[in-house]
Short mmCIF file of N, CA and C in Angstrom, two decimals:
data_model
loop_
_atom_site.label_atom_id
_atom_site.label_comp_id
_atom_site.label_asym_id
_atom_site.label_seq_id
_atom_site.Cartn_x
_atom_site.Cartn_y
_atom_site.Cartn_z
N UNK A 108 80.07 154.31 84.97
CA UNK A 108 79.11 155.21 84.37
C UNK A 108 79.67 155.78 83.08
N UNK A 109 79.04 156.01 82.26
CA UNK A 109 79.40 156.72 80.52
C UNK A 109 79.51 158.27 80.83
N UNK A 110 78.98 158.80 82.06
CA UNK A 110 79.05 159.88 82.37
C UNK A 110 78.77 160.55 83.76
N UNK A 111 79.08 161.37 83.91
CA UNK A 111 79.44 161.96 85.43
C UNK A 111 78.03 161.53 86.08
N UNK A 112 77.40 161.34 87.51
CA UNK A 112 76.12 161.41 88.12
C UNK A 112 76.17 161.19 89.40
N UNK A 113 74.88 162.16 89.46
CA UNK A 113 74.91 162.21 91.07
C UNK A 113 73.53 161.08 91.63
N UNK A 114 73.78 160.44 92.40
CA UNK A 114 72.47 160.08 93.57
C UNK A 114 72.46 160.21 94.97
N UNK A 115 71.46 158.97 95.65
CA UNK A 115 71.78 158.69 97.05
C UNK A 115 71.92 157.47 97.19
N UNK A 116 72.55 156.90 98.37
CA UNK A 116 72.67 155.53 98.25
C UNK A 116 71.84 155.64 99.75
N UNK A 117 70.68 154.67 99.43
CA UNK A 117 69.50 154.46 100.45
C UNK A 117 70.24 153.08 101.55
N UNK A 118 69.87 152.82 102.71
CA UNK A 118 71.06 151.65 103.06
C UNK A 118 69.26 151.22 104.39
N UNK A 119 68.71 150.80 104.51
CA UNK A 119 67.81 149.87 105.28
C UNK A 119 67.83 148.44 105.71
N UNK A 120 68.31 148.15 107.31
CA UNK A 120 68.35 147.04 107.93
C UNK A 120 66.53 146.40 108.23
N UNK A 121 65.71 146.50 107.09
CA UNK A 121 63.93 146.62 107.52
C UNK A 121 63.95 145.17 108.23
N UNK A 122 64.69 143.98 108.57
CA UNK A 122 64.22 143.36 109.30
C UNK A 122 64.39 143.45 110.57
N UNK A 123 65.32 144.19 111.24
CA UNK A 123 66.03 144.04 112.39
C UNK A 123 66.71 145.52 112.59
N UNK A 124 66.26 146.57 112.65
CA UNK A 124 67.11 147.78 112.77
C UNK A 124 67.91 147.98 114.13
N UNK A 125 67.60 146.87 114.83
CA UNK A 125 68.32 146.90 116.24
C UNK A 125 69.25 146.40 116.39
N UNK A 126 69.81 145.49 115.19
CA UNK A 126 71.58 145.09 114.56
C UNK A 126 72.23 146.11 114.38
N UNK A 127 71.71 147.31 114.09
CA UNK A 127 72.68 148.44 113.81
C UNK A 127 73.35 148.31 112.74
N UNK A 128 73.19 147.34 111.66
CA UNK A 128 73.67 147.96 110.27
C UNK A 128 74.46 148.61 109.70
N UNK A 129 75.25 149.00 109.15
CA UNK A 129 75.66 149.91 108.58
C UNK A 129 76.68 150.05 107.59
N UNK A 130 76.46 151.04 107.00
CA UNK A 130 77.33 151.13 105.81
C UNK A 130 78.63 151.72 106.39
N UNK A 131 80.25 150.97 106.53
CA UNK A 131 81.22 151.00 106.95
C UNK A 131 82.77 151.63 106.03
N UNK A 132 82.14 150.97 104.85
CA UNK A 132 82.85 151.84 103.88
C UNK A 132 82.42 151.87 102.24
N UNK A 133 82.18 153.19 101.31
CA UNK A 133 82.10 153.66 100.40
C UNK A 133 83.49 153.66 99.50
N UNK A 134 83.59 153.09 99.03
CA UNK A 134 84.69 152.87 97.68
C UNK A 134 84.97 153.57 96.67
N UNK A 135 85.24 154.78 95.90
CA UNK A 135 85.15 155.29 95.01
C UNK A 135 85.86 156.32 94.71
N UNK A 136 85.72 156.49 93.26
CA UNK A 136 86.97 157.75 92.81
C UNK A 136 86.11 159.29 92.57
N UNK A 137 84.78 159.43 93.47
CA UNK A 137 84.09 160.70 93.28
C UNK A 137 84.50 161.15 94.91
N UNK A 138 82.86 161.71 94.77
CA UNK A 138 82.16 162.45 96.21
C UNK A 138 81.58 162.10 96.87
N UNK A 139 81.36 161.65 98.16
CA UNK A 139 80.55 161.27 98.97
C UNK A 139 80.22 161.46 100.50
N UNK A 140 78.89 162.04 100.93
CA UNK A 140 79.07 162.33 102.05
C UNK A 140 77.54 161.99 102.95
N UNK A 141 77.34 161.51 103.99
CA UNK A 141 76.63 161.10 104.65
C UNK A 141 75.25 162.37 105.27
N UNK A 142 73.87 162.37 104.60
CA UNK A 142 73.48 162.68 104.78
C UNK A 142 72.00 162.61 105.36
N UNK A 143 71.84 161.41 106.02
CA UNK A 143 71.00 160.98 107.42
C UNK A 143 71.52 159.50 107.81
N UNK A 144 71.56 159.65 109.16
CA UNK A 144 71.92 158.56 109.71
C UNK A 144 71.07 158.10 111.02
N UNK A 145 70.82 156.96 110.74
CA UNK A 145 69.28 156.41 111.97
C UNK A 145 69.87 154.79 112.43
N UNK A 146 69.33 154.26 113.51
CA UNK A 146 69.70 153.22 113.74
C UNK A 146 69.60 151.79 112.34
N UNK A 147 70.36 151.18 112.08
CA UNK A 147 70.20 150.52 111.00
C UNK A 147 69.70 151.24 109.58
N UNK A 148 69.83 152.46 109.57
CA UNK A 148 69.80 152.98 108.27
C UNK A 148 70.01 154.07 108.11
N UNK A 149 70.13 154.68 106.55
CA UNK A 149 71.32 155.25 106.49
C UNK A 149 70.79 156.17 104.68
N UNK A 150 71.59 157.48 104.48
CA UNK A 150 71.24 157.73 102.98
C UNK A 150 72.54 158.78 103.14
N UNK A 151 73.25 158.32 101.76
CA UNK A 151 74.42 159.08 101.19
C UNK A 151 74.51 159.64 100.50
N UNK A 152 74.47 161.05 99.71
CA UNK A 152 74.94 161.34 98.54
C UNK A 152 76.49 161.43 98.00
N UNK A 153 76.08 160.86 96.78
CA UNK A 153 77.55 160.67 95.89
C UNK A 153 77.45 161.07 94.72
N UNK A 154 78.27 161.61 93.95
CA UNK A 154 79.06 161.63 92.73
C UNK A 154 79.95 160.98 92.34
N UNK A 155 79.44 160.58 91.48
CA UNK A 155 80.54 159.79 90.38
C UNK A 155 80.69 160.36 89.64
N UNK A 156 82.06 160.72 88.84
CA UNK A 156 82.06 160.89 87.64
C UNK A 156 82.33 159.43 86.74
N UNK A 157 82.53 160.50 85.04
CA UNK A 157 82.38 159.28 84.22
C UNK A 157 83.21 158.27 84.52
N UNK A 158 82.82 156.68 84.04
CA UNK A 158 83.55 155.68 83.91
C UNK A 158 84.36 155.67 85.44
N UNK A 159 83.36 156.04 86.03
CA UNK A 159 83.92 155.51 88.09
C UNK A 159 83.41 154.33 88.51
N UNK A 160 83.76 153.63 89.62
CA UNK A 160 83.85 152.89 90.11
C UNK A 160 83.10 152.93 91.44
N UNK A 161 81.98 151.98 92.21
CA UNK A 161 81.53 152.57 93.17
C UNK A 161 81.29 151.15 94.11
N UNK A 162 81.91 150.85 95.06
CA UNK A 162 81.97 149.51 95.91
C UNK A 162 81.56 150.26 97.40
N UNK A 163 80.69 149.10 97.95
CA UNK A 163 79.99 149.58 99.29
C UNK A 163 79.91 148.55 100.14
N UNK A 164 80.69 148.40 101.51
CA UNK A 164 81.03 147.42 102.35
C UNK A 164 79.92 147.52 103.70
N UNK A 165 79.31 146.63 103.65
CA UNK A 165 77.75 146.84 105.13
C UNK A 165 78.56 146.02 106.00
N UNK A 166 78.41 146.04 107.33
CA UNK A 166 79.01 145.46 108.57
C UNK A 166 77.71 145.84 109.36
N UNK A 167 77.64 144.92 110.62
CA UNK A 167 77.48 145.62 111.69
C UNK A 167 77.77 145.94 112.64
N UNK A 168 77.63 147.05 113.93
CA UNK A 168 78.29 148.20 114.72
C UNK A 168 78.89 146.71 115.43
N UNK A 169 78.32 146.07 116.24
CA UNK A 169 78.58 145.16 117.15
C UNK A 169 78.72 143.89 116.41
N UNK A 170 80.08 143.17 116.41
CA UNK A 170 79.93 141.99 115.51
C UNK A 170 79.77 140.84 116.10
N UNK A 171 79.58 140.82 117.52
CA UNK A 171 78.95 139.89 118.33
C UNK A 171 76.81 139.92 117.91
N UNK A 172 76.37 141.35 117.38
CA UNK A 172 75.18 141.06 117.28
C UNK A 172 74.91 140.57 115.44
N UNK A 173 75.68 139.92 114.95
CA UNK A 173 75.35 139.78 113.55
C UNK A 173 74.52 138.34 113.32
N UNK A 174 73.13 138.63 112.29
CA UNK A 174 72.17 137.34 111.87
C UNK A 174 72.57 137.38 110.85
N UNK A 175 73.25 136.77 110.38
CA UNK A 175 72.90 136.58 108.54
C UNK A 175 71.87 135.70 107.99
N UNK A 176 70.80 136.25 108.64
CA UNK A 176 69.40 135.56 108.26
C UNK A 176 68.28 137.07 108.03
N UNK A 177 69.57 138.17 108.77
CA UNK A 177 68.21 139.47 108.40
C UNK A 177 68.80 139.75 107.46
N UNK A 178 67.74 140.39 106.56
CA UNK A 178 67.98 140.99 105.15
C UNK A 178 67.87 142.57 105.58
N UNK A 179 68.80 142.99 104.67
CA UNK A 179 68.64 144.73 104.28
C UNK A 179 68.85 144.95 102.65
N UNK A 180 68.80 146.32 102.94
CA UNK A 180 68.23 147.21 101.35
C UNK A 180 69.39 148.13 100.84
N UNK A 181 69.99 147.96 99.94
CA UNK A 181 70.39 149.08 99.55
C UNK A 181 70.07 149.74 97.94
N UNK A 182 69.60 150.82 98.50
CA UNK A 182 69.04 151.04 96.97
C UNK A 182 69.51 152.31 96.29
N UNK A 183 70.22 152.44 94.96
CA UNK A 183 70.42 153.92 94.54
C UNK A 183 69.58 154.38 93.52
N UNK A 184 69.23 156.17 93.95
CA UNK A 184 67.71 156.48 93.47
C UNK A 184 68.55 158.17 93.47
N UNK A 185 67.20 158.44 92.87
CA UNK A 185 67.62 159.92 92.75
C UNK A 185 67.00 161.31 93.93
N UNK A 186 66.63 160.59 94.88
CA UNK A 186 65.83 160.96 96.12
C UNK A 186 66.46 159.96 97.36
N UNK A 187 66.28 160.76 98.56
CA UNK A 187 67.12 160.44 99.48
C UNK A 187 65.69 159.86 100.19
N UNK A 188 65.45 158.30 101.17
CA UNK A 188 64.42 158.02 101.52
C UNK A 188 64.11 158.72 102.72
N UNK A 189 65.02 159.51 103.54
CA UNK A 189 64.58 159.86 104.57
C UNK A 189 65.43 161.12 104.49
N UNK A 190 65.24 162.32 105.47
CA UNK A 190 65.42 163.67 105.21
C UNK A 190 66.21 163.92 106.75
#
């Protein structure tokens, strides 16, 4: 980033939320802290400051239940999708 910012990082398993999904680890030289968590999905707020770095590792809970044929979402926005 050219300069400091805050969002959420939105995280949705919409084909299969019964894989359990999830975001396992957040990478970065800010702030970040978990603020709703639902089966297969998920919304974080973070800060970055300037010229940071931001890497995000998805797994799922049970790695005996993994499809890599379901798709999920991760999206960063300035609104958290779920409350």
């Amino acid at each position: 980033t050219g300069q400091g910012k805050s969002f959420y990082i939105n995280f949705d398993t919409y084909q299969n939320r019964s894989l359990d999904y999830q975001i396992f680890e957040i990478d970065h030289n800010g702030q970040a802290y978990q603020v709703f968590k639902d089966t297969g999905r998920e919304t974080w707020f973070v800060y970055l400051p300037a010229n940071g770095d931001l890497r995000i590792k998805v797994g799922a809970q049970d790695a005996i239940r993994v499809d890599p044929n379901v798709k999920y979402i991760i999206s960063l926005s300035e609104r958290p999708w779920w409350n």
